[in-house]
CSV table of C-alpha atoms and ligand atoms in Angstrom, one decimal:
chain,number,residue,atom,x,y,z
A,1,MET,CA,-131.3,18.4,-101.7
A,2,SER,CA,-128.2,20.5,-102.3
A,3,ALA,CA,-125.1,20.5,-100.1
A,4,ILE,CA,-126.0,24.0,-99.0
A,5,ASP,CA,-129.5,23.0,-97.9
A,6,ASP,CA,-128.1,19.9,-96.2
A,7,LEU,CA,-125.8,21.8,-93.9
A,8,ALA,CA,-128.3,24.6,-93.3
A,9,THR,CA,-130.9,22.0,-92.3
A,10,GLU,CA,-128.4,20.4,-89.8
A,11,LEU,CA,-127.4,23.7,-88.3
A,12,ALA,CA,-131.0,24.7,-87.9
A,13,ARG,CA,-131.5,21.7,-85.6
A,14,LEU,CA,-129.2,23.3,-83.1
A,15,PRO,CA,-130.8,25.2,-80.2
A,16,GLY,CA,-131.1,28.9,-80.7
A,17,ILE,CA,-130.3,28.7,-84.5
A,18,GLY,CA,-133.2,29.4,-86.9
A,19,ARG,CA,-133.3,28.8,-90.6
A,20,LYS,CA,-132.0,32.3,-91.4
A,21,THR,CA,-129.0,32.0,-89.1
A,22,ALA,CA,-128.3,28.5,-90.4
A,23,LEU,CA,-128.1,29.8,-94.0
A,24,ARG,CA,-125.9,32.7,-92.9
A,25,LEU,CA,-123.5,30.4,-91.2
A,26,THR,CA,-123.4,28.1,-94.2
A,27,TYR,CA,-122.6,30.9,-96.6
A,28,TYR,CA,-120.0,32.2,-94.1
A,29,LEU,CA,-118.3,28.8,-94.2
A,30,LEU,CA,-118.4,28.8,-98.0
A,31,ARG,CA,-116.4,32.0,-98.0
A,32,GLN,CA,-113.7,30.6,-95.7
A,33,PRO,CA,-110.7,28.4,-96.7
A,34,PRO,CA,-111.8,24.8,-97.1
A,35,GLU,CA,-109.4,23.8,-94.2
A,36,GLN,CA,-111.6,25.7,-91.8
A,37,SER,CA,-114.7,23.6,-92.7
A,38,LYS,CA,-112.5,20.4,-92.5
A,39,ARG,CA,-111.4,21.3,-88.9
A,40,LEU,CA,-115.0,21.9,-87.9
A,41,ALA,CA,-116.1,18.6,-89.5
A,42,ASN,CA,-113.2,16.7,-87.8
A,43,ALA,CA,-114.0,18.3,-84.4
A,44,LEU,CA,-117.6,17.2,-84.7
A,45,VAL,CA,-116.7,13.6,-85.7
A,46,THR,CA,-114.1,13.4,-82.9
A,47,LEU,CA,-116.7,14.7,-80.4
A,48,GLY,CA,-119.1,12.0,-81.3
A,49,GLU,CA,-116.4,9.3,-81.2
A,50,ARG,CA,-114.6,10.2,-78.0
A,51,VAL,CA,-117.2,11.7,-75.7
A,52,ARG,CA,-119.4,9.2,-73.8
A,53,THR,CA,-121.1,8.9,-70.4
A,54,CYS,CA,-119.3,8.0,-67.3
A,55,ALA,CA,-120.1,4.4,-66.3
A,56,ARG,CA,-120.8,5.5,-62.7
A,57,CYS,CA,-122.4,8.9,-62.7
A,58,PHE,CA,-123.3,9.5,-66.4
A,59,ASN,CA,-121.3,12.7,-66.5
A,60,LEU,CA,-119.7,13.3,-70.0
A,61,THR,CA,-116.2,12.0,-70.3
A,62,GLU,CA,-113.6,10.6,-72.7
A,63,ASP,CA,-112.8,7.8,-70.3
A,64,GLU,CA,-114.7,4.8,-68.9
A,65,VAL,CA,-115.1,6.7,-65.6
A,66,CYS,CA,-115.0,10.5,-65.4
A,67,SER,CA,-112.4,12.6,-63.6
A,68,ILE,CA,-114.7,13.5,-60.7
A,69,CYS,CA,-115.5,9.9,-59.9
A,70,ARG,CA,-111.8,9.0,-60.1
A,71,ASP,CA,-110.7,11.9,-57.8
A,72,PRO,CA,-109.8,10.3,-54.4
A,73,ARG,CA,-110.2,13.7,-52.7
A,74,ARG,CA,-113.9,13.8,-53.4
A,75,ASP,CA,-116.3,12.7,-50.7
A,76,ALA,CA,-117.9,9.5,-52.1
A,77,SER,CA,-120.5,9.4,-49.3
A,78,LEU,CA,-122.3,12.4,-50.8
A,79,ILE,CA,-124.1,12.3,-54.2
A,80,CYS,CA,-125.5,15.4,-55.8
A,81,VAL,CA,-128.2,14.4,-58.3
A,82,VAL,CA,-128.6,16.7,-61.4
A,83,GLU,CA,-130.7,16.7,-64.5
A,84,GLN,CA,-128.0,17.2,-67.1
A,85,ALA,CA,-124.2,16.7,-67.3
A,86,SER,CA,-124.0,20.5,-68.1
A,87,ASP,CA,-125.4,21.2,-64.6
A,88,ILE,CA,-122.3,19.6,-63.0
A,89,GLY,CA,-120.2,22.5,-64.4
A,90,ALA,CA,-122.5,25.0,-62.8
A,91,VAL,CA,-122.3,23.3,-59.3
A,92,GLU,CA,-118.5,22.9,-59.7
A,93,ARG,CA,-118.1,26.6,-60.4
A,94,ALA,CA,-119.8,27.4,-57.1
A,95,GLY,CA,-116.9,25.5,-55.4
A,96,GLU,CA,-119.1,24.5,-52.4
A,97,PHE,CA,-119.7,20.8,-53.2
A,98,LYS,CA,-117.0,18.2,-52.7
A,99,GLY,CA,-118.9,15.0,-53.2
A,100,LEU,CA,-119.8,13.0,-56.3
A,101,TYR,CA,-122.6,13.5,-58.9
A,102,HIS,CA,-125.3,11.5,-60.6
A,103,VAL,CA,-126.7,12.7,-63.9
A,104,LEU,CA,-130.4,11.7,-64.4
A,105,GLY,CA,-130.3,12.4,-68.1
A,106,GLY,CA,-133.4,14.7,-68.0
A,107,ARG,CA,-136.5,15.3,-65.9
A,108,LEU,CA,-139.9,13.7,-65.7
A,109,SER,CA,-142.0,15.3,-68.3
A,110,PRO,CA,-145.1,13.4,-69.4
A,111,LEU,CA,-145.9,16.0,-72.1
A,112,ASP,CA,-142.5,15.3,-73.7
A,113,GLY,CA,-142.9,11.6,-73.2
A,114,VAL,CA,-140.1,11.4,-70.6
A,115,GLY,CA,-141.0,8.8,-67.9
A,116,PRO,CA,-139.0,7.2,-65.0
A,117,ALA,CA,-137.5,4.6,-67.3
A,118,ASP,CA,-135.8,7.3,-69.4
A,119,LEU,CA,-133.9,8.5,-66.4
A,120,THR,CA,-130.9,6.8,-64.6
A,121,VAL,CA,-132.8,6.3,-61.3
A,122,GLU,CA,-132.1,2.6,-61.3
A,123,ALA,CA,-128.4,3.2,-61.5
A,124,LEU,CA,-128.6,5.7,-58.7
A,125,LEU,CA,-130.4,3.2,-56.5
A,126,THR,CA,-127.6,0.7,-57.2
A,127,ARG,CA,-125.0,3.3,-56.2
A,128,VAL,CA,-126.8,4.1,-53.0
A,129,ASN,CA,-127.7,0.6,-51.9
A,130,PRO,CA,-124.9,-0.4,-49.5
A,131,GLY,CA,-125.3,-4.1,-50.5
A,132,GLY,CA,-124.9,-3.3,-54.2
A,133,GLU,CA,-121.6,-4.3,-55.8
A,134,ALA,CA,-121.8,-1.6,-58.5
A,135,GLY,CA,-121.9,1.1,-55.7
A,136,GLY,CA,-118.2,0.6,-55.3
A,137,GLY,CA,-118.6,-0.6,-51.8
A,138,ILE,CA,-118.6,2.9,-50.3
A,139,GLY,CA,-121.5,3.8,-48.1
A,140,VAL,CA,-123.5,6.8,-49.4
A,141,ARG,CA,-124.8,8.8,-46.4
A,142,GLU,CA,-126.6,11.6,-48.2
A,143,VAL,CA,-128.2,12.3,-51.6
A,144,ILE,CA,-128.7,15.9,-52.5
A,145,LEU,CA,-131.4,16.5,-55.2
A,146,ALA,CA,-130.3,19.4,-57.3
A,147,THR,CA,-132.9,19.1,-60.1
A,148,ASN,CA,-134.1,22.5,-61.5
A,149,PRO,CA,-136.6,24.5,-59.4
A,150,SER,CA,-139.2,24.1,-62.1
A,151,LEU,CA,-142.5,22.1,-61.9
A,152,GLU,CA,-140.9,19.1,-63.7
A,153,GLY,CA,-137.7,19.4,-61.6
A,154,GLU,CA,-139.7,19.3,-58.4
A,155,ALA,CA,-141.8,16.4,-59.6
A,156,THR,CA,-138.5,14.6,-60.6
A,157,ALA,CA,-137.0,15.3,-57.1
A,158,LEU,CA,-140.1,13.9,-55.4
A,159,TYR,CA,-140.0,10.8,-57.6
A,160,VAL,CA,-136.3,10.1,-56.9
A,161,GLN,CA,-137.0,10.7,-53.2
A,162,THR,CA,-139.7,8.1,-53.0
A,163,GLN,CA,-137.5,5.6,-54.9
A,164,LEU,CA,-134.6,6.2,-52.4
A,165,ALA,CA,-136.8,6.1,-49.3
A,166,PRO,CA,-136.5,2.3,-48.8
A,167,THR,CA,-132.7,2.5,-48.8
A,168,GLY,CA,-132.8,4.7,-45.7
A,169,VAL,CA,-130.2,7.1,-47.1
A,170,ALA,CA,-130.6,10.8,-46.1
A,171,VAL,CA,-132.2,12.8,-48.9
A,172,SER,CA,-132.1,16.5,-49.2
A,173,ARG,CA,-133.3,19.1,-51.7
A,174,ILE,CA,-131.4,22.2,-52.6
A,175,ALA,CA,-132.9,25.4,-51.1
A,176,ARG,CA,-134.9,27.9,-53.2
A,177,GLY,CA,-132.2,30.4,-53.5
A,178,LEU,CA,-132.5,29.6,-57.1
A,179,PRO,CA,-135.1,31.5,-59.2
A,180,VAL,CA,-138.3,29.5,-59.8
A,181,GLY,CA,-138.5,28.4,-63.5
A,182,GLY,CA,-134.8,29.1,-63.9
A,183,ASP,CA,-132.1,26.7,-65.1
A,184,LEU,CA,-129.3,25.5,-62.8
A,185,GLU,CA,-126.9,25.8,-65.7
A,186,TYR,CA,-127.3,29.5,-65.9
A,187,ALA,CA,-127.3,30.4,-62.2
A,188,ASP,CA,-124.3,32.2,-60.7
A,189,GLY,CA,-121.9,30.4,-58.4
A,190,VAL,CA,-122.9,32.3,-55.2
A,191,THR,CA,-126.6,31.4,-55.7
A,192,ILE,CA,-125.8,27.8,-56.2
A,193,ALA,CA,-123.4,27.7,-53.3
A,194,GLN,CA,-126.1,29.2,-51.0
A,195,ALA,CA,-128.7,26.8,-52.3
A,196,ILE,CA,-126.5,23.8,-51.5
A,197,SER,CA,-125.5,25.0,-48.1
A,198,ALA,CA,-129.1,25.8,-47.2
A,199,ARG,CA,-130.5,22.4,-48.5
A,200,ARG,CA,-133.2,20.8,-46.5
A,201,ALA,CA,-134.0,17.2,-45.6
A,202,MET,CA,-136.8,15.6,-47.7
B,1,ZN,ZN1,-118.4,10.0,-63.1
């Protein structure tokens, strides 16, 4: 396989990039000074080396524990559960929520082979359980389930709720101000803020 094919194949794996676009990008890079491709390659390597998941909430970070978990001004008794780390940015932009997060790492989707063991539910239970050492010794009083308002998102919220039930912690679900079938990541701040303030107990 040629170098051109190699790069085009890798680029075509990215979301929203088809084979045609991948080839166009490859030829574009070939026309640029070699330094530009080197900077891109370095940025990709650095990304893979430095970025990892927060030991507590599974947010993306370059440190052991992310900046949100380390922030003493955040309310550690509130945990907002989201599907992906990218959802945190969406909720943060809304500016309504001052608690901590927990990233599940996906949603239950039997068709895609994603089951409960693929999500970070066990780690969430450890954080919530007041007797648990890894919880940081701070009592969690409410868990807000902010999975997407899709079928899988709802099923995931229901599953997490049943897992949390024995701990006795209050569990709420964000209200349906969000469009059904939509992605939290792309919702505007006002919609997310309303959805969080109008959350309901589960
Ligand atoms: Zn964190």
